[in-house]
PDB file of C-alpha atoms (C1' of nucleotides) in Angstrom:
ATOM      1  CA  MET A   9       0.000   0.000   0.000  1.00  0.00           C
ATOM      2  CA  ILE A  10       2.805   2.401   0.871  1.00  0.00           C
ATOM      3  CA  GLU A  11       5.366   1.421  -1.732  1.00  0.00           C
ATOM      4  CA  PRO A  12       3.614   2.911  -4.781  1.00  0.00           C
ATOM      5  CA  LEU A  13       3.470   6.231  -2.941  1.00  0.00           C
ATOM      6  CA  LEU A  14       7.225   6.396  -2.399  1.00  0.00           C
ATOM      7  CA  PRO A  15       9.234   8.503  -4.849  1.00  0.00           C
ATOM      8  CA  GLU A  16      10.208   6.612  -7.976  1.00  0.00           C
ATOM      9  CA  ARG A  17      13.674   6.455  -9.370  1.00  0.00           C
ATOM     10  CA  ASP A  18      14.187   7.499 -12.936  1.00  0.00           C
ATOM     11  CA  PRO A  19      15.511   4.321 -14.615  1.00  0.00           C
ATOM     12  CA  ARG A  20      17.184   6.378 -17.340  1.00  0.00           C
ATOM     13  CA  ARG A  21      19.428   8.118 -14.869  1.00  0.00           C
ATOM     14  CA  GLY A  22      21.253   4.979 -13.896  1.00  0.00           C
ATOM     15  CA  GLY A  23      22.988   4.714 -10.586  1.00  0.00           C
ATOM     16  CA  ARG A  24      23.474   1.988  -8.110  1.00  0.00           C
ATOM     17  CA  PRO A  25      20.455  -0.220  -7.593  1.00  0.00           C
ATOM     18  CA  LEU A  26      18.781  -0.243  -4.225  1.00  0.00           C
ATOM     19  CA  LYS A  27      20.268  -2.813  -1.926  1.00  0.00           C
ATOM     20  CA  PHE A  28      17.532  -2.845   0.642  1.00  0.00           C
ATOM     21  CA  PRO A  29      13.907  -3.282  -0.331  1.00  0.00           C
ATOM     22  CA  ARG A  30      11.803  -0.239   0.521  1.00  0.00           C
ATOM     23  CA  ARG A  31       9.741  -2.548   2.648  1.00  0.00           C
ATOM     24  CA  LEU A  32      12.766  -3.279   4.818  1.00  0.00           C
ATOM     25  CA  ILE A  33      13.622   0.408   5.136  1.00  0.00           C
ATOM     26  CA  VAL A  34      10.053   1.242   6.153  1.00  0.00           C
ATOM     27  CA  ASP A  35       9.999  -1.708   8.555  1.00  0.00           C
ATOM     28  CA  THR A  36      13.202  -0.436  10.149  1.00  0.00           C
ATOM     29  CA  VAL A  37      11.788   3.048  10.589  1.00  0.00           C
ATOM     30  CA  LEU A  38       8.650   1.515  12.076  1.00  0.00           C
ATOM     31  CA  TYR A  39      10.784  -0.563  14.427  1.00  0.00           C
ATOM     32  CA  VAL A  40      12.419   2.558  15.798  1.00  0.00           C
ATOM     33  CA  LEU A  41       9.068   4.310  16.009  1.00  0.00           C
ATOM     34  CA  VAL A  42       7.225   1.537  17.806  1.00  0.00           C
ATOM     35  CA  SER A  43      10.010   0.228  20.026  1.00  0.00           C
ATOM     36  CA  GLY A  44      11.397   3.643  20.877  1.00  0.00           C
ATOM     37  CA  CYS A  45      14.966   2.402  20.518  1.00  0.00           C
ATOM     38  CA  ALA A  46      17.893   4.482  19.394  1.00  0.00           C
ATOM     39  CA  TRP A  47      18.772   4.339  15.727  1.00  0.00           C
ATOM     40  CA  ARG A  48      22.073   2.634  16.447  1.00  0.00           C
ATOM     41  CA  LEU A  49      20.318  -0.108  18.381  1.00  0.00           C
ATOM     42  CA  VAL A  50      18.147  -1.475  15.587  1.00  0.00           C
ATOM     43  CA  PRO A  51      18.546  -5.256  15.281  1.00  0.00           C
ATOM     44  CA  HIS A  52      20.759  -6.562  12.524  1.00  0.00           C
ATOM     45  CA  ASP A  53      17.984  -8.477  10.789  1.00  0.00           C
ATOM     46  CA  LEU A  54      16.585  -5.137   9.710  1.00  0.00           C
ATOM     47  CA  ALA A  55      18.288  -2.597   7.456  1.00  0.00           C
ATOM     48  CA  PRO A  56      21.540  -1.053   8.768  1.00  0.00           C
ATOM     49  CA  TRP A  57      20.563   1.787  11.056  1.00  0.00           C
ATOM     50  CA  ASP A  58      22.327   4.476   9.077  1.00  0.00           C
ATOM     51  CA  ALA A  59      20.756   3.404   5.798  1.00  0.00           C
ATOM     52  CA  ALA A  60      17.304   3.507   7.366  1.00  0.00           C
ATOM     53  CA  TYR A  61      18.107   6.776   9.101  1.00  0.00           C
ATOM     54  CA  ARG A  62      19.310   8.315   5.841  1.00  0.00           C
ATOM     55  CA  TRP A  63      16.056   7.396   4.140  1.00  0.00           C
ATOM     56  CA  PHE A  64      14.074   8.653   7.084  1.00  0.00           C
ATOM     57  CA  ARG A  65      15.849  12.001   6.777  1.00  0.00           C
ATOM     58  CA  ALA A  66      15.522  12.107   2.990  1.00  0.00           C
ATOM     59  CA  TRP A  67      11.814  11.310   3.082  1.00  0.00           C
ATOM     60  CA  THR A  68      11.319  13.884   5.789  1.00  0.00           C
ATOM     61  CA  ALA A  69      13.133  16.543   3.789  1.00  0.00           C
ATOM     62  CA  ASP A  70      11.396  15.904   0.460  1.00  0.00           C
ATOM     63  CA  GLY A  71       7.929  15.583   1.953  1.00  0.00           C
ATOM     64  CA  THR A  72       7.472  11.907   1.120  1.00  0.00           C
ATOM     65  CA  TRP A  73       6.048  11.085   4.543  1.00  0.00           C
ATOM     66  CA  ASP A  74       3.575  13.936   4.163  1.00  0.00           C
ATOM     67  CA  ARG A  75       2.450  12.743   0.747  1.00  0.00           C
ATOM     68  CA  VAL A  76       2.027   9.124   1.859  1.00  0.00           C
ATOM     69  CA  HIS A  77       0.237  10.265   4.988  1.00  0.00           C
ATOM     70  CA  ASP A  78      -2.194  12.521   3.137  1.00  0.00           C
ATOM     71  CA  ALA A  79      -2.908   9.899   0.477  1.00  0.00           C
ATOM     72  CA  LEU A  80      -3.718   7.252   3.072  1.00  0.00           C
ATOM     73  CA  ARG A  81      -5.871   9.661   5.044  1.00  0.00           C
ATOM     74  CA  ASP A  82      -7.953  10.379   1.957  1.00  0.00           C
ATOM     75  CA  ARG A  83      -8.390   6.653   1.424  1.00  0.00           C
ATOM     76  CA  VAL A  84      -9.390   5.978   5.005  1.00  0.00           C
ATOM     77  CA  ARG A  85     -11.965   8.746   4.850  1.00  0.00           C
ATOM     78  CA  VAL A  86     -13.370   7.375   1.596  1.00  0.00           C
ATOM     79  CA  ALA A  87     -13.421   3.843   3.015  1.00  0.00           C
ATOM     80  CA  ASP A  88     -15.343   5.316   5.930  1.00  0.00           C
ATOM     81  CA  GLY A  89     -17.908   6.713   3.530  1.00  0.00           C
ATOM     82  CA  ARG A  90     -16.788  10.276   3.886  1.00  0.00           C
ATOM     83  CA  ASP A  91     -15.693  13.025   1.573  1.00  0.00           C
ATOM     84  CA  PRO A  92     -11.870  13.040   1.422  1.00  0.00           C
ATOM     85  CA  GLN A  93     -12.072  16.744   2.186  1.00  0.00           C
ATOM     86  CA  PRO A  94     -12.932  17.341   5.841  1.00  0.00           C
ATOM     87  CA  SER A  95     -15.418  20.048   6.718  1.00  0.00           C
ATOM     88  CA  ALA A  96     -14.563  20.424  10.383  1.00  0.00           C
ATOM     89  CA  ALA A  97     -11.524  19.909  12.552  1.00  0.00           C
ATOM     90  CA  VAL A  98     -10.407  19.689  16.146  1.00  0.00           C
ATOM     91  CA  LEU A  99      -7.307  21.361  17.531  1.00  0.00           C
ATOM     92  CA  ASP A 100      -5.264  20.465  20.577  1.00  0.00           C
ATOM     93  CA  SER A 101      -1.699  20.262  21.814  1.00  0.00           C
ATOM     94  CA  GLN A 102       0.336  17.901  23.942  1.00  0.00           C
ATOM     95  CA  SER A 103       3.624  18.521  25.685  1.00  0.00           C
ATOM     96  CA  ALA A 104       6.352  15.925  25.395  1.00  0.00           C
ATOM     97  CA  ARG A 105       9.476  15.815  27.511  1.00  0.00           C
ATOM     98  CA  SER A 106      12.816  15.889  25.792  1.00  0.00           C
ATOM     99  CA  HIS A 107      16.168  15.325  27.376  1.00  0.00           C
ATOM    100  CA  GLN A 108      18.575  15.054  24.504  1.00  0.00           C
ATOM    101  CA  GLY A 109      18.545  18.702  23.610  1.00  0.00           C
ATOM    102  CA  GLY A 110      18.209  20.040  20.109  1.00  0.00           C
ATOM    103  CA  GLN A 111      16.020  22.489  18.282  1.00  0.00           C
ATOM    104  CA  ALA A 112      13.242  24.378  19.975  1.00  0.00           C
ATOM    105  CA  ILE A 113      13.296  22.942  23.460  1.00  0.00           C
ATOM    106  CA  GLY A 114      11.654  25.027  26.114  1.00  0.00           C
ATOM    107  CA  TYR A 115       9.781  24.909  29.361  1.00  0.00           C
ATOM    108  CA  ASP A 116       6.025  24.664  29.608  1.00  0.00           C
ATOM    109  CA  ALA A 117       5.490  26.282  32.990  1.00  0.00           C
ATOM    110  CA  GLY A 118       1.836  25.268  33.123  1.00  0.00           C
ATOM    111  CA  LYS A 119       2.541  21.580  32.740  1.00  0.00           C
ATOM    112  CA  ARG A 120       6.058  21.713  34.197  1.00  0.00           C
ATOM    113  CA  VAL A 121       7.414  19.989  31.122  1.00  0.00           C
ATOM    114  CA  ARG A 122      10.725  20.770  29.522  1.00  0.00           C
ATOM    115  CA  GLY A 123      10.543  19.821  25.905  1.00  0.00           C
ATOM    116  CA  ARG A 124       8.330  20.350  22.917  1.00  0.00           C
ATOM    117  CA  LYS A 125       4.660  20.722  22.171  1.00  0.00           C
ATOM    118  CA  ARG A 126       2.862  18.685  19.548  1.00  0.00           C
ATOM    119  CA  HIS A 127       0.111  20.718  18.021  1.00  0.00           C
ATOM    120  CA  LEU A 128      -2.392  18.645  16.089  1.00  0.00           C
ATOM    121  CA  LEU A 129      -5.282  19.506  13.845  1.00  0.00           C
ATOM    122  CA  VAL A 130      -7.377  16.385  13.320  1.00  0.00           C
ATOM    123  CA  ASP A 131     -10.568  15.657  11.414  1.00  0.00           C
ATOM    124  CA  THR A 132     -13.695  14.387  13.122  1.00  0.00           C
ATOM    125  CA  CYS A 133     -12.399  10.798  12.779  1.00  0.00           C
ATOM    126  CA  GLY A 134      -9.237  11.712  14.640  1.00  0.00           C
ATOM    127  CA  LEU A 135      -7.029  11.499  11.556  1.00  0.00           C
ATOM    128  CA  VAL A 136      -4.246  14.044  11.458  1.00  0.00           C
ATOM    129  CA  LEU A 137      -4.701  16.969   9.094  1.00  0.00           C
ATOM    130  CA  ARG A 138      -1.701  18.912  10.272  1.00  0.00           C
ATOM    131  CA  ALA A 139       1.000  18.427  12.852  1.00  0.00           C
ATOM    132  CA  VAL A 140       3.371  21.101  14.082  1.00  0.00           C
ATOM    133  CA  VAL A 141       6.022  20.519  16.722  1.00  0.00           C
ATOM    134  CA  HIS A 142       7.442  23.522  18.520  1.00  0.00           C
ATOM    135  CA  SER A 143       8.979  24.514  21.800  1.00  0.00           C
ATOM    136  CA  ALA A 144       6.914  23.791  24.879  1.00  0.00           C
ATOM    137  CA  SER A 145       7.502  27.388  25.928  1.00  0.00           C
ATOM    138  CA  VAL A 146       5.312  28.649  23.069  1.00  0.00           C
ATOM    139  CA  GLN A 147       1.850  29.559  24.316  1.00  0.00           C
ATOM    140  CA  ASP A 148      -1.024  27.476  22.999  1.00  0.00           C
ATOM    141  CA  ARG A 149      -2.618  30.396  21.235  1.00  0.00           C
ATOM    142  CA  ALA A 150       0.592  31.200  19.381  1.00  0.00           C
ATOM    143  CA  GLY A 151       1.097  27.543  18.526  1.00  0.00           C
ATOM    144  CA  ALA A 152      -2.479  27.316  17.283  1.00  0.00           C
ATOM    145  CA  LYS A 153      -1.751  29.985  14.714  1.00  0.00           C
ATOM    146  CA  LEU A 154       1.176  27.939  13.423  1.00  0.00           C
ATOM    147  CA  VAL A 155      -1.164  25.016  12.834  1.00  0.00           C
ATOM    148  CA  LEU A 156      -4.076  26.987  11.446  1.00  0.00           C
ATOM    149  CA  ALA A 157      -2.087  29.239   9.118  1.00  0.00           C
ATOM    150  CA  GLY A 158      -2.834  28.231   5.565  1.00  0.00           C
ATOM    151  CA  VAL A 159      -5.312  25.526   6.523  1.00  0.00           C
ATOM    152  CA  ARG A 160      -7.861  26.943   4.108  1.00  0.00           C
ATOM    153  CA  GLU A 161      -5.551  26.404   1.159  1.00  0.00           C
ATOM    154  CA  LEU A 162      -4.969  22.758   2.064  1.00  0.00           C
ATOM    155  CA  PHE A 163      -8.489  21.992   3.234  1.00  0.00           C
ATOM    156  CA  PRO A 164     -10.790  24.532   1.591  1.00  0.00           C
ATOM    157  CA  GLN A 165     -13.938  22.956   3.019  1.00  0.00           C
ATOM    158  CA  VAL A 166     -12.928  23.238   6.649  1.00  0.00           C
ATOM    159  CA  GLY A 167     -14.980  26.006   8.163  1.00  0.00           C
ATOM    160  CA  LEU A 168     -15.267  24.995  11.774  1.00  0.00           C
ATOM    161  CA  VAL A 169     -12.540  24.238  14.283  1.00  0.00           C
ATOM    162  CA  TRP A 170     -13.238  23.001  17.772  1.00  0.00           C
ATOM    163  CA  VAL A 171     -10.712  23.925  20.430  1.00  0.00           C
ATOM    164  CA  ASP A 172     -10.217  23.504  24.136  1.00  0.00           C
ATOM    165  CA  GLY A 173     -11.730  26.248  26.244  1.00  0.00           C
ATOM    166  CA  GLY A 174      -8.223  27.206  27.252  1.00  0.00           C
ATOM    167  CA  TYR A 175      -7.510  28.612  23.820  1.00  0.00           C
ATOM    168  CA  VAL A 176     -10.124  31.331  24.020  1.00  0.00           C
ATOM    169  CA  ASN A 177     -11.067  31.655  27.678  1.00  0.00           C
ATOM    170  CA  VAL A 178      -8.290  34.106  28.178  1.00  0.00           C
ATOM    171  CA  ILE A 179      -8.475  37.843  28.426  1.00  0.00           C
ATOM    172  CA  ASP A 180      -6.675  38.187  25.128  1.00  0.00           C
ATOM    173  CA  ALA A 181      -9.000  36.112  22.983  1.00  0.00           C
ATOM    174  CA  GLY A 182      -7.315  37.162  19.772  1.00  0.00           C
ATOM    175  CA  LEU A 183      -7.311  33.702  18.270  1.00  0.00           C
ATOM    176  CA  VAL A 184     -10.976  33.697  17.282  1.00  0.00           C
ATOM    177  CA  GLY A 185     -10.699  37.032  15.526  1.00  0.00           C
ATOM    178  CA  TRP A 186      -7.419  36.139  13.920  1.00  0.00           C
ATOM    179  CA  ALA A 187      -8.747  32.845  12.574  1.00  0.00           C
ATOM    180  CA  ALA A 188     -11.885  34.463  11.191  1.00  0.00           C
ATOM    181  CA  GLU A 189      -9.994  37.291   9.576  1.00  0.00           C
ATOM    182  CA  HIS A 190      -6.979  35.473   8.167  1.00  0.00           C
ATOM    183  CA  GLU A 191      -8.239  31.955   7.575  1.00  0.00           C
ATOM    184  CA  GLY A 192     -12.001  32.291   7.375  1.00  0.00           C
ATOM    185  CA  LEU A 193     -12.322  29.741  10.163  1.00  0.00           C
ATOM    186  CA  GLU A 194     -14.909  29.716  12.887  1.00  0.00           C
ATOM    187  CA  ILE A 195     -13.356  28.732  16.202  1.00  0.00           C
ATOM    188  CA  VAL A 196     -15.712  27.030  18.618  1.00  0.00           C
ATOM    189  CA  ALA A 197     -14.578  26.454  22.171  1.00  0.00           C
ATOM    190  CA  VAL A 198     -15.737  23.304  23.922  1.00  0.00           C
ATOM    191  CA  PRO A 199     -16.350  24.500  27.467  1.00  0.00           C
ATOM    192  CA  ARG A 200     -15.213  22.529  30.468  1.00  0.00           C
ATOM    193  CA  ASN A 201     -17.479  21.884  33.388  1.00  0.00           C
ATOM    194  CA  ALA A 202     -15.826  23.874  36.155  1.00  0.00           C
ATOM    195  CA  ASP A 203     -17.321  21.597  38.825  1.00  0.00           C
ATOM    196  CA  VAL A 204     -15.466  18.549  37.579  1.00  0.00           C
ATOM    197  CA  LYS A 205     -11.802  18.254  38.416  1.00  0.00           C
ATOM    198  CA  GLY A 206      -9.305  16.478  36.217  1.00  0.00           C
ATOM    199  CA  PHE A 207     -10.012  14.648  32.988  1.00  0.00           C
ATOM    200  CA  GLN A 208     -13.396  15.028  31.373  1.00  0.00           C
ATOM    201  CA  VAL A 209     -14.834  13.479  28.271  1.00  0.00           C
ATOM    202  CA  LEU A 210     -15.905  16.495  26.293  1.00  0.00           C
ATOM    203  CA  PRO A 211     -17.922  16.282  23.104  1.00  0.00           C
ATOM    204  CA  ARG A 212     -15.690  16.585  20.032  1.00  0.00           C
ATOM    205  CA  ARG A 213     -12.570  16.940  22.088  1.00  0.00           C
ATOM    206  CA  TRP A 214     -12.230  13.245  22.879  1.00  0.00           C
ATOM    207  CA  VAL A 215     -11.506  12.698  19.200  1.00  0.00           C
ATOM    208  CA  VAL A 216      -8.176  14.476  19.399  1.00  0.00           C
ATOM    209  CA  GLU A 217      -7.365  13.050  22.821  1.00  0.00           C
ATOM    210  CA  ARG A 218      -7.829   9.599  21.322  1.00  0.00           C
ATOM    211  CA  THR A 219      -5.410  10.509  18.538  1.00  0.00           C
ATOM    212  CA  PHE A 220      -2.809  11.460  21.125  1.00  0.00           C
ATOM    213  CA  SER A 221      -3.462   8.137  22.762  1.00  0.00           C
ATOM    214  CA  TRP A 222      -2.822   6.338  19.458  1.00  0.00           C
ATOM    215  CA  LEU A 223       0.447   8.182  19.094  1.00  0.00           C
ATOM    216  CA  GLY A 224       1.405   7.425  22.688  1.00  0.00           C
ATOM    217  CA  ARG A 225       1.372   3.715  21.920  1.00  0.00           C
ATOM    218  CA  CYS A 226       4.451   4.281  19.797  1.00  0.00           C
ATOM    219  CA  ARG A 227       7.214   4.373  22.373  1.00  0.00           C
ATOM    220  CA  ARG A 228       9.329   6.703  20.324  1.00  0.00           C
ATOM    221  CA  LEU A 229       6.572   9.276  20.823  1.00  0.00           C
ATOM    222  CA  ALA A 230       6.167   8.695  24.554  1.00  0.00           C
ATOM    223  CA  ARG A 231       8.933  11.245  24.823  1.00  0.00           C
ATOM    224  CA  ASP A 232      10.516  13.497  22.240  1.00  0.00           C
ATOM    225  CA  TYR A 233      13.888  12.046  21.336  1.00  0.00           C
ATOM    226  CA  GLU A 234      14.389  13.928  18.082  1.00  0.00           C
ATOM    227  CA  ARG A 235      16.845  16.764  17.767  1.00  0.00           C
ATOM    228  CA  LYS A 236      14.992  18.300  14.860  1.00  0.00           C
ATOM    229  CA  THR A 237      11.402  19.455  15.026  1.00  0.00           C
ATOM    230  CA  ALA A 238      10.963  18.313  11.422  1.00  0.00           C
ATOM    231  CA  HIS A 239      11.912  14.793  12.487  1.00  0.00           C
ATOM    232  CA  ALA A 240       9.501  14.946  15.408  1.00  0.00           C
ATOM    233  CA  GLU A 241       6.730  15.949  13.009  1.00  0.00           C
ATOM    234  CA  ALA A 242       7.740  13.185  10.603  1.00  0.00           C
ATOM    235  CA  MET A 243       7.571  10.561  13.361  1.00  0.00           C
ATOM    236  CA  ILE A 244       3.981  11.608  14.045  1.00  0.00           C
ATOM    237  CA  LYS A 245       3.174  11.230  10.362  1.00  0.00           C
ATOM    238  CA  VAL A 246       4.821   7.807  10.223  1.00  0.00           C
ATOM    239  CA  ALA A 247       2.841   6.676  13.252  1.00  0.00           C
ATOM    240  CA  MET A 248      -0.372   7.714  11.520  1.00  0.00           C
ATOM    241  CA  ILE A 249       0.751   6.064   8.269  1.00  0.00           C
ATOM    242  CA  ARG A 250       1.206   2.816  10.162  1.00  0.00           C
ATOM    243  CA  LEU A 251      -2.162   3.116  11.802  1.00  0.00           C
ATOM    244  CA  MET A 252      -4.045   4.035   8.642  1.00  0.00           C
ATOM    245  CA  ALA A 253      -2.330   1.385   6.521  1.00  0.00           C
ATOM    246  CA  ALA A 254      -3.267  -1.257   9.061  1.00  0.00           C
ATOM    247  CA  ARG A 255      -6.827  -0.003   9.130  1.00  0.00           C
ATOM    248  CA  LEU A 256      -7.088  -0.080   5.339  1.00  0.00           C
ATOM    249  CA  ALA A 257      -5.676  -3.589   5.369  1.00  0.00           C
ATOM    250  CA  GLY A 258      -8.412  -4.605   7.746  1.00  0.00           C
ATOM    251  CA  GLU A 259      -6.167  -4.984  10.761  1.00  0.00           C
ATOM    252  CA  GLU A 260      -6.893  -2.710  13.640  1.00  0.00           C
ATOM    253  CA  ILE A 261      -3.748  -1.546  15.389  1.00  0.00           C
ATOM    254  CA  GLU A 262      -5.709   0.682  17.697  1.00  0.00           C
ATOM    255  CA  PRO A 263      -9.306   0.173  18.634  1.00  0.00           C
ATOM    256  CA  HIS A 264     -11.690   2.895  17.634  1.00  0.00           C
ATOM    257  CA  GLY A 265     -12.873   2.672  21.181  1.00  0.00           C
ATOM    258  CA  PRO A 266     -16.231   1.793  22.673  1.00  0.00           C
ATOM    259  CA  ILE A 267     -17.526   5.251  21.886  1.00  0.00           C
ATOM    260  CA  GLU A 268     -17.293   4.593  18.150  1.00  0.00           C
ATOM    261  CA  THR A 269     -20.482   2.552  17.999  1.00  0.00           C
ATOM    262  CA  GLU A 270     -23.221   3.322  15.505  1.00  0.00           C
ATOM    263  CA  ALA A 271     -25.304   4.963  18.204  1.00  0.00           C
ATOM    264  CA  ALA A 272     -22.400   7.074  19.367  1.00  0.00           C
ATOM    265  CA  ARG A 273     -21.625   8.065  15.815  1.00  0.00           C
ATOM    266  CA  ARG A 274     -25.200   9.213  15.276  1.00  0.00           C
ATOM    267  CA  LEU A 275     -25.009  11.162  18.503  1.00  0.00           C
ATOM    268  CA  ALA A 276     -21.753  12.732  17.386  1.00  0.00           C
ATOM    269  CA  ASP A 277     -23.253  13.616  14.011  1.00  0.00           C
ATOM    270  CA  ASP A 278     -26.251  15.169  15.728  1.00  0.00           C
ATOM    271  CA  LEU A 279     -23.954  17.235  17.897  1.00  0.00           C
ATOM    272  CA  MET A 280     -22.091  18.294  14.799  1.00  0.00           C
ATOM    273  CA  ASN A 281     -25.273  19.350  13.030  1.00  0.00           C
ATOM    274  CA  GLU A 282     -26.293  21.395  16.029  1.00  0.00           C
TER     275      GLU A 282
ATOM    276  C1'  DA B   2      27.258  21.438  46.001  1.00  0.00           C
ATOM    277  C1'  DG B   3      29.959  22.117  42.242  1.00  0.00           C
ATOM    278  C1'  DG B   4      33.515  20.957  38.820  1.00  0.00           C
ATOM    279  C1'  DA B   5      35.852  17.788  35.729  1.00  0.00           C
ATOM    280  C1'  DT B   6      35.641  14.051  32.781  1.00  0.00           C
ATOM    281  C1'  DC B   7      33.755  10.487  29.906  1.00  0.00           C
ATOM    282  C1'  DA B   8      30.447   8.130  27.109  1.00  0.00           C
ATOM    283  C1'  DA B   9      26.117   8.026  24.633  1.00  0.00           C
ATOM    284  C1'  DA B  10      23.166   9.788  21.277  1.00  0.00           C
ATOM    285  C1'  DC B  11      21.739  12.567  17.434  1.00  0.00           C
ATOM    286  C1'  DA B  12      22.828  15.617  13.354  1.00  0.00           C
ATOM    287  C1'  DA B  13      25.304  16.376   9.380  1.00  0.00           C
ATOM    288  C1'  DG B  14      28.483  15.961   5.931  1.00  0.00           C
ATOM    289  C1'  DG B  15      32.508  14.041   3.393  1.00  0.00           C
ATOM    290  C1'  DA B  16      35.316  10.315   1.347  1.00  0.00           C
ATOM    291  C1'  DG B  17      35.382   6.215  -0.761  1.00  0.00           C
ATOM    292  C1'  DT B  18      33.110   1.977  -2.757  1.00  0.00           C
ATOM    293  C1'  DT B  19      29.865  -0.394  -5.487  1.00  0.00           C
ATOM    294  C1'  DC B  20      27.240  -1.314  -9.425  1.00  0.00           C
ATOM    295  C1'  DC B  21      24.140  -0.390 -13.193  1.00  0.00           C
TER     296       DC B  21
ATOM    297  C1'  DG C 289      28.456   9.161 -14.491  1.00  0.00           C
ATOM    298  C1'  DG C 290      25.341   8.915 -10.962  1.00  0.00           C
ATOM    299  C1'  DA C 291      22.999   7.147  -7.124  1.00  0.00           C
ATOM    300  C1'  DA C 292      22.989   4.218  -3.077  1.00  0.00           C
ATOM    301  C1'  DC C 293      25.587   2.641   0.337  1.00  0.00           C
ATOM    302  C1'  DT C 294      29.411   2.150   3.978  1.00  0.00           C
ATOM    303  C1'  DC C 295      32.554   4.130   6.848  1.00  0.00           C
ATOM    304  C1'  DC C 296      34.371   7.900   9.186  1.00  0.00           C
ATOM    305  C1'  DT C 297      34.708  12.534  11.349  1.00  0.00           C
ATOM    306  C1'  DT C 298      33.051  16.553  13.717  1.00  0.00           C
ATOM    307  C1'  DG C 299      29.895  19.182  16.573  1.00  0.00           C
ATOM    308  C1'  DT C 300      26.661  19.466  20.239  1.00  0.00           C
ATOM    309  C1'  DT C 301      24.139  18.283  24.273  1.00  0.00           C
ATOM    310  C1'  DT C 302      23.155  15.563  28.145  1.00  0.00           C
ATOM    311  C1'  DG C 303      23.524  12.142  31.818  1.00  0.00           C
ATOM    312  C1'  DA C 304      26.511   9.426  34.723  1.00  0.00           C
ATOM    313  C1'  DT C 305      30.317   9.150  37.605  1.00  0.00           C
ATOM    314  C1'  DC C 306      34.013  10.539  40.328  1.00  0.00           C
ATOM    315  C1'  DC C 307      36.442  13.859  42.976  1.00  0.00           C
ATOM    316  C1'  DT C 308      37.133  17.815  45.968  1.00  0.00           C
TER     317       DT C 308
END
DNA sequence: AGGATCAAACAAGGAGTTCC
DNA sequence: GGAACTCCTTGTTTGATCCT
């Protein structure tokens, strides 16, 4: 499923033939992603770590992961009976600790996390539309703009974006105005119930929380080990590629969860129509 | 507690080899 | 000749350990 989406070599240009099948390279990248091991520690029955790492870097730099990811997402949506183009999205961020240093590492005072923030825009199925990794010291509202900037060009039908109350319940609620003015997006805050402490299942918002949970199953993403933010973003894409490919192949890696029953889906659709 | 030192890990690039 | 690959080097940061 993935191989046809990888960049093709021009046979007329010659060159040394590939030694390792693309499948083996992808498997090696997936091994690092899922096991969370260091590149140099990949087992010898996979591709040599530096060959796999080179391809990982190359495919990050030339946007191959993005293209594969987007193509599979379209297919999953179609297989789900939906329009490939989403009409609504959910935004949220997650802080991940880093300890190896590198680009854009900062301190999130609110969560007491030193590391990076993963800012995700997902569709109503929880599939990733956009992922931006930045310093944990960047405020959520500033990070949100990074994710939302240019969304309309990529996903022209998205008009509505649900966000956590925290994004707008602040004195400077500039995000809503900014999004409407620059992106033509309507930001809708999902309010929290102030009486309930801790985690709450909020309509719409559980979709993106579940996506973070999917990503968290990949040990590489339990923390942020990458030195480059581009690599951190690519790892998220690869994790979603793995998940979506498995789903298209009829093998669930991650359960949709008990909430994804027919009844719950109707309820969710009703909420959406409201 | 603070400094010095070492090793591990990631990033990046170059040199050299291989093979069509 | 060109691309993929292997091997090697350098830079940077961090954690572990030892010493004072």
